[in-house]
Structures are given as C-alpha cells and as structure tokens.
Coordinates of C-alpha atoms and ligand atoms in Angstrom, one line a residue:
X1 CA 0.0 0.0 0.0
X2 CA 1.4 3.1 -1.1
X3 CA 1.0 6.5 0.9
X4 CA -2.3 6.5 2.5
X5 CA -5.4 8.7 1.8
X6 CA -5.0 11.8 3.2
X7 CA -1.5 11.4 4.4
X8 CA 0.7 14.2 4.7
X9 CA 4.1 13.8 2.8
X10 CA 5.9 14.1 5.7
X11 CA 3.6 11.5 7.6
X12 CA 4.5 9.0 4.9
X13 CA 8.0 9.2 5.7
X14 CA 7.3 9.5 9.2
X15 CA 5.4 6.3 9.1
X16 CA 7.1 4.3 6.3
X17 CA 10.6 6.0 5.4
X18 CA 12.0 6.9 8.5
X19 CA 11.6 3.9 10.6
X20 CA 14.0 2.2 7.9
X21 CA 16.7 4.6 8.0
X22 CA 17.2 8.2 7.8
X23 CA 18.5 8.0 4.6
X24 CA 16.8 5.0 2.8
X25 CA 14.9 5.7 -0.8
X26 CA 12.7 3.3 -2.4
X27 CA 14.4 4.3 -6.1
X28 CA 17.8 3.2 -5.4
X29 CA 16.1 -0.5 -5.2
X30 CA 13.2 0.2 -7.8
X31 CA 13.7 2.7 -10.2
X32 CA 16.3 3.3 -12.9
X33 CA 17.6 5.4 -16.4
X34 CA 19.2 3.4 -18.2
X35 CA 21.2 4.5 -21.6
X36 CA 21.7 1.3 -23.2
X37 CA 23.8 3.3 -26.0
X38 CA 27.0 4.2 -23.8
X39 CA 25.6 1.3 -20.9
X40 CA 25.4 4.0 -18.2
X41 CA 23.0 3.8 -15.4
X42 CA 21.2 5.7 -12.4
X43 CA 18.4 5.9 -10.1
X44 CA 16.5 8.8 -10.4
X45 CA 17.6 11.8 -13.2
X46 CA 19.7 13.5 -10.0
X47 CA 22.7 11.2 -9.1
X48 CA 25.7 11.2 -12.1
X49 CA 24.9 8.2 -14.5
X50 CA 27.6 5.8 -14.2
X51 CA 29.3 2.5 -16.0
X52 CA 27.8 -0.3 -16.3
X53 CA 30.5 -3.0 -17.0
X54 CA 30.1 -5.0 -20.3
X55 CA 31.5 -8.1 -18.1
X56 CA 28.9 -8.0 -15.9
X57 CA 26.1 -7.8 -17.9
X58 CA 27.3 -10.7 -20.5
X59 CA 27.3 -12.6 -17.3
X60 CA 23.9 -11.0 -15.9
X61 CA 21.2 -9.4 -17.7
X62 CA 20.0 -7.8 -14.3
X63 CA 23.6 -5.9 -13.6
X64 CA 22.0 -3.3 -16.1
X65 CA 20.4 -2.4 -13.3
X66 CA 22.2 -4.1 -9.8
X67 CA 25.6 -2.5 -10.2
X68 CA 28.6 -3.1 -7.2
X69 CA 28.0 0.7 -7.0
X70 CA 23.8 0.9 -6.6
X71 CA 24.4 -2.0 -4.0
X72 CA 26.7 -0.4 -1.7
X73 CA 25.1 2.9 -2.1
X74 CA 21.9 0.3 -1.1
X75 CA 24.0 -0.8 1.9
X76 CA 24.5 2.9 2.9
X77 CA 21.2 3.7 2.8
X78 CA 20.0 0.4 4.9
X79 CA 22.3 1.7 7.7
X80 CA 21.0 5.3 7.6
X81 CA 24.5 6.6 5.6
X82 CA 24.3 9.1 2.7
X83 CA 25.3 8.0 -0.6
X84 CA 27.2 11.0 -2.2
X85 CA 25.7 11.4 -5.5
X86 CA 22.1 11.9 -3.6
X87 CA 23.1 15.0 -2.8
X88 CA 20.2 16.7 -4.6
X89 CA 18.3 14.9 -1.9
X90 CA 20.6 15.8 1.2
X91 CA 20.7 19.3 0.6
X92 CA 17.0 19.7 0.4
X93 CA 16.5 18.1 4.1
X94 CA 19.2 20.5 5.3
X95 CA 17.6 23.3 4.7
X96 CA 15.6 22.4 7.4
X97 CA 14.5 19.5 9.2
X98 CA 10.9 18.5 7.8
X99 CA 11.8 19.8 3.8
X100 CA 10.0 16.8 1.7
X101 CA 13.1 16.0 -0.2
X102 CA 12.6 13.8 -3.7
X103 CA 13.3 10.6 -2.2
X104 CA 9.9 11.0 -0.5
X105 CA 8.1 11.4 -3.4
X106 CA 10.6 8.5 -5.2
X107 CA 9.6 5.9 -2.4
X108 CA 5.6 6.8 -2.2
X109 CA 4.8 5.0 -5.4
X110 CA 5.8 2.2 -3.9
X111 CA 3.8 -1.0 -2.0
X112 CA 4.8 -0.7 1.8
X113 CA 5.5 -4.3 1.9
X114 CA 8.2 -4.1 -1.5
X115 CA 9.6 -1.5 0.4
X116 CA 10.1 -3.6 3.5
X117 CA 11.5 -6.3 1.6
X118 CA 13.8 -3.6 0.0
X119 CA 14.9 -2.8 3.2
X120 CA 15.7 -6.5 4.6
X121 CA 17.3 -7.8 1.7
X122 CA 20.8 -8.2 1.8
X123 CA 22.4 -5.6 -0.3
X124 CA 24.4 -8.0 -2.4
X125 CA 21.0 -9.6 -4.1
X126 CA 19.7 -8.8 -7.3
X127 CA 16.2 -6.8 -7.5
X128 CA 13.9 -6.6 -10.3
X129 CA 12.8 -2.7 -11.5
X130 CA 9.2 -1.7 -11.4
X131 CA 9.8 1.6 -12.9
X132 CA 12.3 2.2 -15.7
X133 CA 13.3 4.6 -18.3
X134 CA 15.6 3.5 -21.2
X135 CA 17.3 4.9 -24.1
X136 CA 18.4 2.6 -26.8
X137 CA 20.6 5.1 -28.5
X138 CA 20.8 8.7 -29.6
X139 CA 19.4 8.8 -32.5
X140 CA 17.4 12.2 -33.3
X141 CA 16.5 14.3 -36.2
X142 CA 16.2 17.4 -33.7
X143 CA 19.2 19.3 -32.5
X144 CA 17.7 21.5 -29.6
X145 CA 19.7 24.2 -28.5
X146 CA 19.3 22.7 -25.4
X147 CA 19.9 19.3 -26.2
X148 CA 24.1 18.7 -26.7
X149 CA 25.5 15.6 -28.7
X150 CA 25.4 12.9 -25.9
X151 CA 21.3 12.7 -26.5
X152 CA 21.4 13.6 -30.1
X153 CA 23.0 12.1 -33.6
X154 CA 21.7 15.3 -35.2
X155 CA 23.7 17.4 -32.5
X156 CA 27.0 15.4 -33.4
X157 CA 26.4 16.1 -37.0
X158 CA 26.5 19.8 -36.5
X159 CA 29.4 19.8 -34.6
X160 CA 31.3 17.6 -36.8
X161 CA 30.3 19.9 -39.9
X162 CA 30.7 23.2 -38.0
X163 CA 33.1 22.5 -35.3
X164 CA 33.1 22.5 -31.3
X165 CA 31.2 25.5 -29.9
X166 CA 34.0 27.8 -28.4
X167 CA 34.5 29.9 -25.4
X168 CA 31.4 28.7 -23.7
X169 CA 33.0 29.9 -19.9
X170 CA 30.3 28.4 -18.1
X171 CA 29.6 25.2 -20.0
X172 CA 32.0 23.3 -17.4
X173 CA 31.2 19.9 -18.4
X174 CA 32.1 20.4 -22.4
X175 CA 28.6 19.3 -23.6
X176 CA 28.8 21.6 -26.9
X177 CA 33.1 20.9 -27.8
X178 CA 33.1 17.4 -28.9
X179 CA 30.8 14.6 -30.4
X180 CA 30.7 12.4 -27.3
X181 CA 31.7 9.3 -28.6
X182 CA 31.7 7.5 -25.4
X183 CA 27.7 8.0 -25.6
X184 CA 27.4 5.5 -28.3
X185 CA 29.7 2.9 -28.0
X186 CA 28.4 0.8 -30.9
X187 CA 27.3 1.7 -34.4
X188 CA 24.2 1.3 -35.7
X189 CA 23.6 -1.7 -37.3
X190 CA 26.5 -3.2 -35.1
X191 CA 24.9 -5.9 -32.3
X192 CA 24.8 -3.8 -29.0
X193 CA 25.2 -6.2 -25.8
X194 CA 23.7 -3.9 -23.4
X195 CA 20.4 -3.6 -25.9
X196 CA 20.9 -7.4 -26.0
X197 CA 21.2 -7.9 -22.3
X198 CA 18.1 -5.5 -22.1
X199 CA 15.7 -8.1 -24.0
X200 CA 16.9 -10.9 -22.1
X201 CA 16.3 -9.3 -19.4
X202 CA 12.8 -8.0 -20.6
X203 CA 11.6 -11.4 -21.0
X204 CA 12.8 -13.5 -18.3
X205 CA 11.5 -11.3 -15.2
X206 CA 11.5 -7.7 -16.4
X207 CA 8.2 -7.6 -17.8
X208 CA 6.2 -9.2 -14.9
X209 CA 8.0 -6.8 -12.2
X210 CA 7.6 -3.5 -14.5
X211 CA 4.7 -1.4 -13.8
X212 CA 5.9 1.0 -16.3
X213 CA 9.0 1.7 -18.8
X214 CA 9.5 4.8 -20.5
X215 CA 11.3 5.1 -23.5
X216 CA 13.3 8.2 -24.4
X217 CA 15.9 8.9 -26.3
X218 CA 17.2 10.5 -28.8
X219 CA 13.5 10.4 -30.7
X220 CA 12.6 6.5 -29.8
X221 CA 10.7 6.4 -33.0
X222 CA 14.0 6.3 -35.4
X223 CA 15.6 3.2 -33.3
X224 CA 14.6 -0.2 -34.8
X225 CA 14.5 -1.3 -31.4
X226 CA 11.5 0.4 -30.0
X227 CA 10.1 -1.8 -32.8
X228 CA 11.2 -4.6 -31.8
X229 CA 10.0 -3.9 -28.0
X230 CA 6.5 -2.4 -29.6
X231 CA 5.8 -5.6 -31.2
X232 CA 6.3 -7.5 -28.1
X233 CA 3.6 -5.2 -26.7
X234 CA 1.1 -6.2 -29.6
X235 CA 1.8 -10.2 -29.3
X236 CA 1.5 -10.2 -25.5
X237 CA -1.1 -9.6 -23.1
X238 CA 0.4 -7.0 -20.2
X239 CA -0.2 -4.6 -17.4
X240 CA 3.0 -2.4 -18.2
X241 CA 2.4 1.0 -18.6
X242 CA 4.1 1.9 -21.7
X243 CA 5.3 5.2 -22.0
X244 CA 7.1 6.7 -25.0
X245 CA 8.8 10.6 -25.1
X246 CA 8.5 11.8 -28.6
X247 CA 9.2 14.9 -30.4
X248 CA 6.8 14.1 -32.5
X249 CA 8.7 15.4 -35.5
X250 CA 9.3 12.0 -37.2
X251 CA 8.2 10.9 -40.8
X252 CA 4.5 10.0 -41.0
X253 CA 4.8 6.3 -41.6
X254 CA 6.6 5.8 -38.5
X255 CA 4.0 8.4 -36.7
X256 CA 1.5 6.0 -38.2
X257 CA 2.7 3.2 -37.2
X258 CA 3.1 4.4 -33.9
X259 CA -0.4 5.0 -33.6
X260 CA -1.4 1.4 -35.6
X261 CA 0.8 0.3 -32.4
X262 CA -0.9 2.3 -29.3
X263 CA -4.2 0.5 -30.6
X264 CA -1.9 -2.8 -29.1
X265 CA -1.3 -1.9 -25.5
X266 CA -3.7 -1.1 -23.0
X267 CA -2.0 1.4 -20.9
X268 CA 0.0 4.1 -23.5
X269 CA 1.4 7.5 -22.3
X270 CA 2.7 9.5 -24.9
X271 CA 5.5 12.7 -24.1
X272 CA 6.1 15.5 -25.8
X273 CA 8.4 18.6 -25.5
X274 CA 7.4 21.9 -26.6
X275 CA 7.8 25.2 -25.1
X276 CA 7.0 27.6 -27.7
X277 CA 5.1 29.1 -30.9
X278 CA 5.6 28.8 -35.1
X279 CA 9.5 30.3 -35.8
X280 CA 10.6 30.7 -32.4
X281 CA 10.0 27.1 -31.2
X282 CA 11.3 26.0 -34.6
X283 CA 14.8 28.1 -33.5
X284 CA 14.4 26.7 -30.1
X285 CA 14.2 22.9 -31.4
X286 CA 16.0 23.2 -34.2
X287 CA 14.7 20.4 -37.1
X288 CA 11.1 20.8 -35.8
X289 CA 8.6 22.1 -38.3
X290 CA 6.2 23.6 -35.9
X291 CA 2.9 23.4 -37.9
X292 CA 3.6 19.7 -38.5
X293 CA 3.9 18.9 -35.0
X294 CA 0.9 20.5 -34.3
X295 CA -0.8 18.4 -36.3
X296 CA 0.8 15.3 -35.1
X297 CA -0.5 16.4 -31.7
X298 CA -4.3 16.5 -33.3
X299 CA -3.3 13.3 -35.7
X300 CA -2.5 11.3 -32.6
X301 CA -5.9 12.8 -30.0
X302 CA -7.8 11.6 -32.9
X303 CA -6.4 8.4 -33.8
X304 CA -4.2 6.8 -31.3
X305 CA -5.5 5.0 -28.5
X306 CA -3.6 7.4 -25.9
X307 CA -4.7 7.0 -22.1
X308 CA -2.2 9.9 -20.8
X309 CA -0.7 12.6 -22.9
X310 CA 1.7 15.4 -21.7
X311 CA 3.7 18.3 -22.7
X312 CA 6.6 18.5 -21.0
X313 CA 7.9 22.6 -21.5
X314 CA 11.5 23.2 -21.2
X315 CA 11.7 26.6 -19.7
X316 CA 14.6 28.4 -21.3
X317 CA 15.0 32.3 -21.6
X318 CA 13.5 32.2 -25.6
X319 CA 10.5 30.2 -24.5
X320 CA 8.6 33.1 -22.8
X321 CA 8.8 35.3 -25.3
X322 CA 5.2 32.5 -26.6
X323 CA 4.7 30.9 -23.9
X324 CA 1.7 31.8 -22.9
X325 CA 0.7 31.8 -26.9
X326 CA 1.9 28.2 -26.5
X327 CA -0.4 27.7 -23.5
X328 CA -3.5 29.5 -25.1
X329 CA -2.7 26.4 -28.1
X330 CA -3.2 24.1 -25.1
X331 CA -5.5 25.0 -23.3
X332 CA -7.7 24.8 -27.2
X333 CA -7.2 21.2 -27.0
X334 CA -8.3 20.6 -23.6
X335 CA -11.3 22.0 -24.5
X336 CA -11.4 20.2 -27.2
X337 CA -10.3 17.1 -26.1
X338 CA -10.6 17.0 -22.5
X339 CA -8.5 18.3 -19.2
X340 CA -5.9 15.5 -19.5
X341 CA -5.3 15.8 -23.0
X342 CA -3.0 17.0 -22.8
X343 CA -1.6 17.9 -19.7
X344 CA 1.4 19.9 -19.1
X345 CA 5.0 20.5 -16.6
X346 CA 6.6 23.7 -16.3
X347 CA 10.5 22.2 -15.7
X348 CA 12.8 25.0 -15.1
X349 CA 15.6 25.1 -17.4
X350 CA 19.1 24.7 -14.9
X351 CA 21.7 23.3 -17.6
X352 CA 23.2 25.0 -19.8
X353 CA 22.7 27.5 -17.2
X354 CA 23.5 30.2 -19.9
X355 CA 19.9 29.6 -21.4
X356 CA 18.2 29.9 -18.0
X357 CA 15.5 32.3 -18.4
X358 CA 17.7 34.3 -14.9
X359 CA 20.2 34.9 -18.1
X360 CA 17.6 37.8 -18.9
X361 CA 17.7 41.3 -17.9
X362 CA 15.6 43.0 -15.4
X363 CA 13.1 44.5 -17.2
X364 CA 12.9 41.6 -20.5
X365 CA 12.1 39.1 -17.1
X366 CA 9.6 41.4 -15.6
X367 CA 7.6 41.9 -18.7
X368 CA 7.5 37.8 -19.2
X369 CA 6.4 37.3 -15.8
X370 CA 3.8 40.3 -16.2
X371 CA 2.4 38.3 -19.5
X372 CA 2.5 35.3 -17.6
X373 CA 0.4 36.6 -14.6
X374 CA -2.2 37.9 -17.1
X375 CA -2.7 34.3 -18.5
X376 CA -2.8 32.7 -14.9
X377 CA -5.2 35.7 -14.0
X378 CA -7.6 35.0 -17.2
X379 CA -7.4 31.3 -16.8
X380 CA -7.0 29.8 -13.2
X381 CA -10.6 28.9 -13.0
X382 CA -10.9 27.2 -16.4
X383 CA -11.4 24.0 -15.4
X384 CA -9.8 22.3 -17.7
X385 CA -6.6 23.5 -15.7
X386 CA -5.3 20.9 -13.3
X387 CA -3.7 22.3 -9.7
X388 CA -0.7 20.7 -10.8
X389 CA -0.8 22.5 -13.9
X390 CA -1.7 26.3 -12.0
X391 CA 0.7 25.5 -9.0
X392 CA 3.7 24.9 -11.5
X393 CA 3.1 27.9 -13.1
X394 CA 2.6 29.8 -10.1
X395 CA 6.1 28.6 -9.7
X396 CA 7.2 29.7 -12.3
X397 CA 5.9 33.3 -12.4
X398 CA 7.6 33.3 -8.3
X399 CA 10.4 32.3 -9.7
X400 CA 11.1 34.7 -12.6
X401 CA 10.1 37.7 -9.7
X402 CA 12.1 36.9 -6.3
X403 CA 15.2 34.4 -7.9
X404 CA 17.2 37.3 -9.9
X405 CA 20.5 35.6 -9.9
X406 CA 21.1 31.8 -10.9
X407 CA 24.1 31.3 -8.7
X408 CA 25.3 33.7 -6.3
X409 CA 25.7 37.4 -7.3
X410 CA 25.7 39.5 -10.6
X411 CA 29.4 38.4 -11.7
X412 CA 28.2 35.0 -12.6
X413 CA 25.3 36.5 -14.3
X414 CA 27.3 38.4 -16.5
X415 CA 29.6 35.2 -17.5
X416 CA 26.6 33.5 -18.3
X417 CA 24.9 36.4 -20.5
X418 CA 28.4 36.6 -22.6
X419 CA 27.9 32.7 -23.2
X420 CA 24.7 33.5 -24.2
X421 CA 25.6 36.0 -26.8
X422 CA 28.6 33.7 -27.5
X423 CA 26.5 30.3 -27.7
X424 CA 23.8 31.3 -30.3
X425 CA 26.4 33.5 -32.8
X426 CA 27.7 30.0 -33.3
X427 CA 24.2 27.9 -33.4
X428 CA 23.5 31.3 -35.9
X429 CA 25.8 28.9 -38.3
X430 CA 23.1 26.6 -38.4
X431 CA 21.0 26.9 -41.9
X432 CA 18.2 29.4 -41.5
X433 CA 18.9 30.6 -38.0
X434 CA 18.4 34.2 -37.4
X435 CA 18.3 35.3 -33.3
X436 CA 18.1 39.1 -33.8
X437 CA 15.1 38.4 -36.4
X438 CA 13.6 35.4 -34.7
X439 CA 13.5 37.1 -31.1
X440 CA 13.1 41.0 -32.1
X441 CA 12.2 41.6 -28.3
X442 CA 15.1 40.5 -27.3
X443 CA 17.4 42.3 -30.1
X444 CA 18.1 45.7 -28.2
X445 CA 20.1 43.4 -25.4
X446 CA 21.2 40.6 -27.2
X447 CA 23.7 43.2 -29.6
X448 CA 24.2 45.2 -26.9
X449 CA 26.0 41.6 -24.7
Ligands
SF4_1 S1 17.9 9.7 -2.5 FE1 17.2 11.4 -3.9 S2 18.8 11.5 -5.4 FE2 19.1 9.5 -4.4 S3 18.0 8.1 -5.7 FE3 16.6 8.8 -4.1 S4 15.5 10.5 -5.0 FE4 17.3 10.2 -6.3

C-alpha cells in the first residue's frame, strides 16, 4: 500500500521512510535510467549516471540495473549513511528538518510491503525494476539548443560539420566541444550487448516486475528497437504501462505506425516537448517544423488509443517570449479534447545555465512574468486546468520575480549572458537561423552583450 489517503508527505515518511533509516529511498532498489547506447545507469535523473561493466552484464542481464556501485550505495542507505551522488536529496532536508526532499516522493509509489522487503534484503542480491526509463541510443533528427551531442546524432552532426562550440566559460562539463563518442559505444547496425542484455532481461522477469518503462531517447521512434519492443507489446497480453517521449517530429509512416501500435497496448502515455510558438519554437528545437507537429498532436488525439498525454515545457530564456501563446494552443485542446489531454509540466531550465531564463535582464524578465500573470489571471478557474498544472506555473511566475540571480551574485550573471551572446552567434551557423530576427524583443540586449 502506497501512501495512505490523506497522508501528509511528511507523515509517509514519518510512518514508512524513517523507521527504515534516515537515509533510505525506495528508487535506489526500484527505479532506474538506463542508456543502453553508452551502458550507463542511475536511479533517479539527479545522481551522475555511471558505467555499467560489459563483463557484468554478458554474465547477468539484471547488472543493467544491480551495479557493485547501486548496491553499496543500497548498503549505505539500509544503515541510515548518505550515498554522495544523492546529494540533490541531502541538501533539500538540510535546509531544514521537515523539507520533503525527492526521495519522499521516489519511495511513495511504492507497496509498503516491496519496500520492506527492500529494506531487509541483503544488499548484495539482485532486484527486479518496477519503474524504468531507457534509451536505446541517440538517434534524433532534432538538435535542440538545449539538447548537446550525448542525447542527439543530429547534434554530433552539426558539430562535426561546424566544429566544437568555443569559449562557452560556463559550460563546465564540455557538452557543446566534442561529439561524445563515449555516448554510443556501438554503431548502428552493429549488435549492442547492453540492448541485448536489455531483451533478455525484458523477457525472463523484467516484464512481470515492470509497472511502467518509458522510452526516451534521442526520438525512440527512429531506433529499430523500439520496434522490436513495440511488437512484443502487440503479441503479448500486459499490465505495463508503456510510456514513450516523442518529439513528435518523425516521418508520418513511423508516426503511423506508432499510432497502428498504441491501438496494441492497453496502458500508452505519450510525451512531448514543446515550449513555444511557429518560428521561435522551430529556432528553439531546431529540425522541428512547428505546424507539422501540431498536427501530429491533433493526428494522434484523434487516432491513437492514448490513455495519458503530456507536454513536458523546457523553460529556457527564448520560451517566454510565446509561452503563454503556447499555453492559449493548449489549453484549445483541452477544451477540445478533454482536461488531461493534454496535460502539461513547467521544468525549469538549470543546464546549460546560460539559457536559463535568470540569463535575462531585469526588465525583459519582468515583462515575461507580467504576461505570464495575465494568462494565470484570465485562466485559473478554467477548469480544464489541473492544480498541478496552476501551482507549477505559479512557480514559475515566483520564480522569474524573487530568484534574480542563478548562482550567487551578478558576476556569474554576467559570465553567463556573454555565453549567451557567444552560444547562439555559433548555433546562428546553423542553416536558416536568425536570433536578432527570430526574437526581435530580445534584439536591443542581445547586440548590446
Ligand atoms: S535519495 Fe534522492 S537523489 Fe538519491 S536516488 Fe533517491 S530521489 Fe534520487
């Protein structure tokens, strides 16, 4: 049994969570990413990914997920220690002693008793997922500015025909200077063990402990093996909770065919990411033709048997200059479609920090947030608006007011507004891109960096 009706978050872990350990969280046993393209794993999207050995997995399937390093960070967390790379989670419940940190919320969805047995198993033993995201590889037709070459092919052609992005000061991890080989360590065509090691996984235990896998990518829909796993779905009978994030940019036969498949699987959440309007979100996501991923959107509400669909919004600093165009578009389609179709997250842009919407000035920001209130004020009691949906941007229109800096004082703003102006003269390269002309609001300030 999972958190009880009216249950506070913090009774929950009161009740379930803390007599365990203080530091024990249900993902580290249940829950993983895995990119099956550079064999890296982690267990939630806020630890560093890391190796998973080739040796181990030839020997067994489940070490894509049950890696020496989850199980002694599993051992740390039976005894109450704090594994380092769940920092994200440390430094929330240091602020102060009852802040509901992620692992609360990455524990709830499980059954009290799995969670027991989590924590009395011996740390050494294997343990089947019941929520997984995978990647097969990184192939994409988008290169999102965004994005960087380690989650898309089309990103490592640009730099290969245009060269490594140069003095980005901020961009400490290198995501735009090289092609990021390491992130797919076979070639297509070429048999990939951990994709291997992934089916024979998948049908030995994986698909009877799976409540739901998610498929990203790259765009899922240009790798023959979300074929291969979508015709599983239509020759067996499951309860998995398919899930697939799309840009929903692909060709229309495999858009069809993706829809031919949904009518095959009982339980099918689509994602997709958009943030903005017509020539700026096509700037933004560069490859996407806006107008025909619109009508994908309406092609797939009409015809694919869809039970959950959701935008997921990047928040950058271009995005606001439509958003709440981009939101009027949605809202359309709830009310045409109903309140969960689709539905929509607000995630904060934080890397590359340089396209953070805090990269704007004063008064561009204040006039976003202003448009942004307006919409909130018109619409709040539409009810085809979940409290999710208001609360997150409430969030965000807080956010853009009271947090003017991203880091800690106006120094690092300025570093980050010259990578700004330095980043997107280079993506400018790009055929058809245009920033002064796309963005004219932004114009004055972005020749004046
Ligand atoms: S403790 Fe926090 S960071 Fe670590 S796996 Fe759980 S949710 Fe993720």
């Amino acid at each position: 049994m999972p958190k009880l009706h009216n249950e506070t978050d913090l009774e929950y872990k009161q009740r379930v969570i803390d007599p365990k350990s203080a530091s024990f969280c249900g993902a580290k046993w249940y829950n993983a990413t895995i990119w099956l393209g550079s064999g890296q794993t982690t267990s939630c999207h806020h630890p560093l990914p890391h190796k998973v050995e080739i040796t181990d997995v030839l020997a067994n399937p489940k070490a894509l997920h049950n890696t020496p390093k989850k199980k002694s960070e599993r051992a740390q967390m039976q005894c109450g220690e704090r594994p380092a790379g769940c920092e994200y989670c440390w430094k929330i419940e240091d602020i102060g002693r009852d802040n509901i940190s992620d692992r609360v919320y990455k524990t709830k969805i499980y059954s009290d008793e799995d969670l027991n047995r989590a924590h009395d198993l011996p740390s050494e033993a294997d343990v089947d997922l019941q929520t997984l995201e995978i990647a097969f590889d990184r192939t994409c037709q988008f290169a999102c500015s965004y994005c960087n070459p380690a989650f898309s092919s089309a990103w490592v052609r640009d730099i290969n025909q245009h060269g490594a992005y140069v003095d980005l000061e901020s961009d400490g991890r290198n995501h735009f200077t090289h092609a990021h080989d390491s992130s797919q360590l076979y070639k297509l065509g070429e048999i990939n063990p951990y994709v291997e090691a992934f089916f024979q996984w998948w049908e030995s235990d994986l698909h009877r402990t799976l409540k739901e896998l998610r498929l990203t990518g790259g765009e899922p829909l240009m790798s023959g093996d979300t074929w291969r796993l979508l015709d599983w779905f239509q020759k067996h009978d499951t309860a998995v909770q398919f899930a697939l994030n799309s840009n929903l940019g692909a060709k229309d036969d495999l858009i069809d065919r993706m829809i031919v498949a949904s009518k095959g699987i009982k339980n099918f959440h689509l994602y997709t990411s958009n943030e903005a309007v017509g020539p700026q979100a096509e700037y933004i996501r560069d490859g996407m033709d806006w107008q025909v991923w619109a009508n994908n959107v309406e092609k797939v509400l009409q015809s694919g048997n869809i039970t959950g669909f959701h935008m997921m919004c990047t928040i950058n600093a271009l995005c606001l200059d439509s958003l709440d165009t981009f939101l009027d578009i949605v809202l359309q389609w709830k009310q045409e479609w109903g309140a969960s179709f689709p539905t929509f997250t607000l995630n904060i842009l934080r890397f590359p920090s340089f396209q953070s919407p805090l990269v704007l000035p004063d008064h561009i920001r204040t006039g976003y947030r202003q448009r942004l209130q307006t919409w909130y004020d018109q619409n709040h009691t539409n009810n085809h608006l979940h409290e999710m949906e208001l609360n997150q941007l409430q969030r965000l229109i807080d956010y853009l007011d009271v947090v003017k800096t991203p880091h800690a004082g106006a120094a690092e703003q300025h570093i980050l507004q010259r990578d700004f102006k330095r980043f997107y003269s280079q993506y400018d390269q790009r055929p058809g891109k245009n920033f002064t002309e796309t963005f004219p609001a932004l114009a004055d300030w972005y020749n004046s960096l």
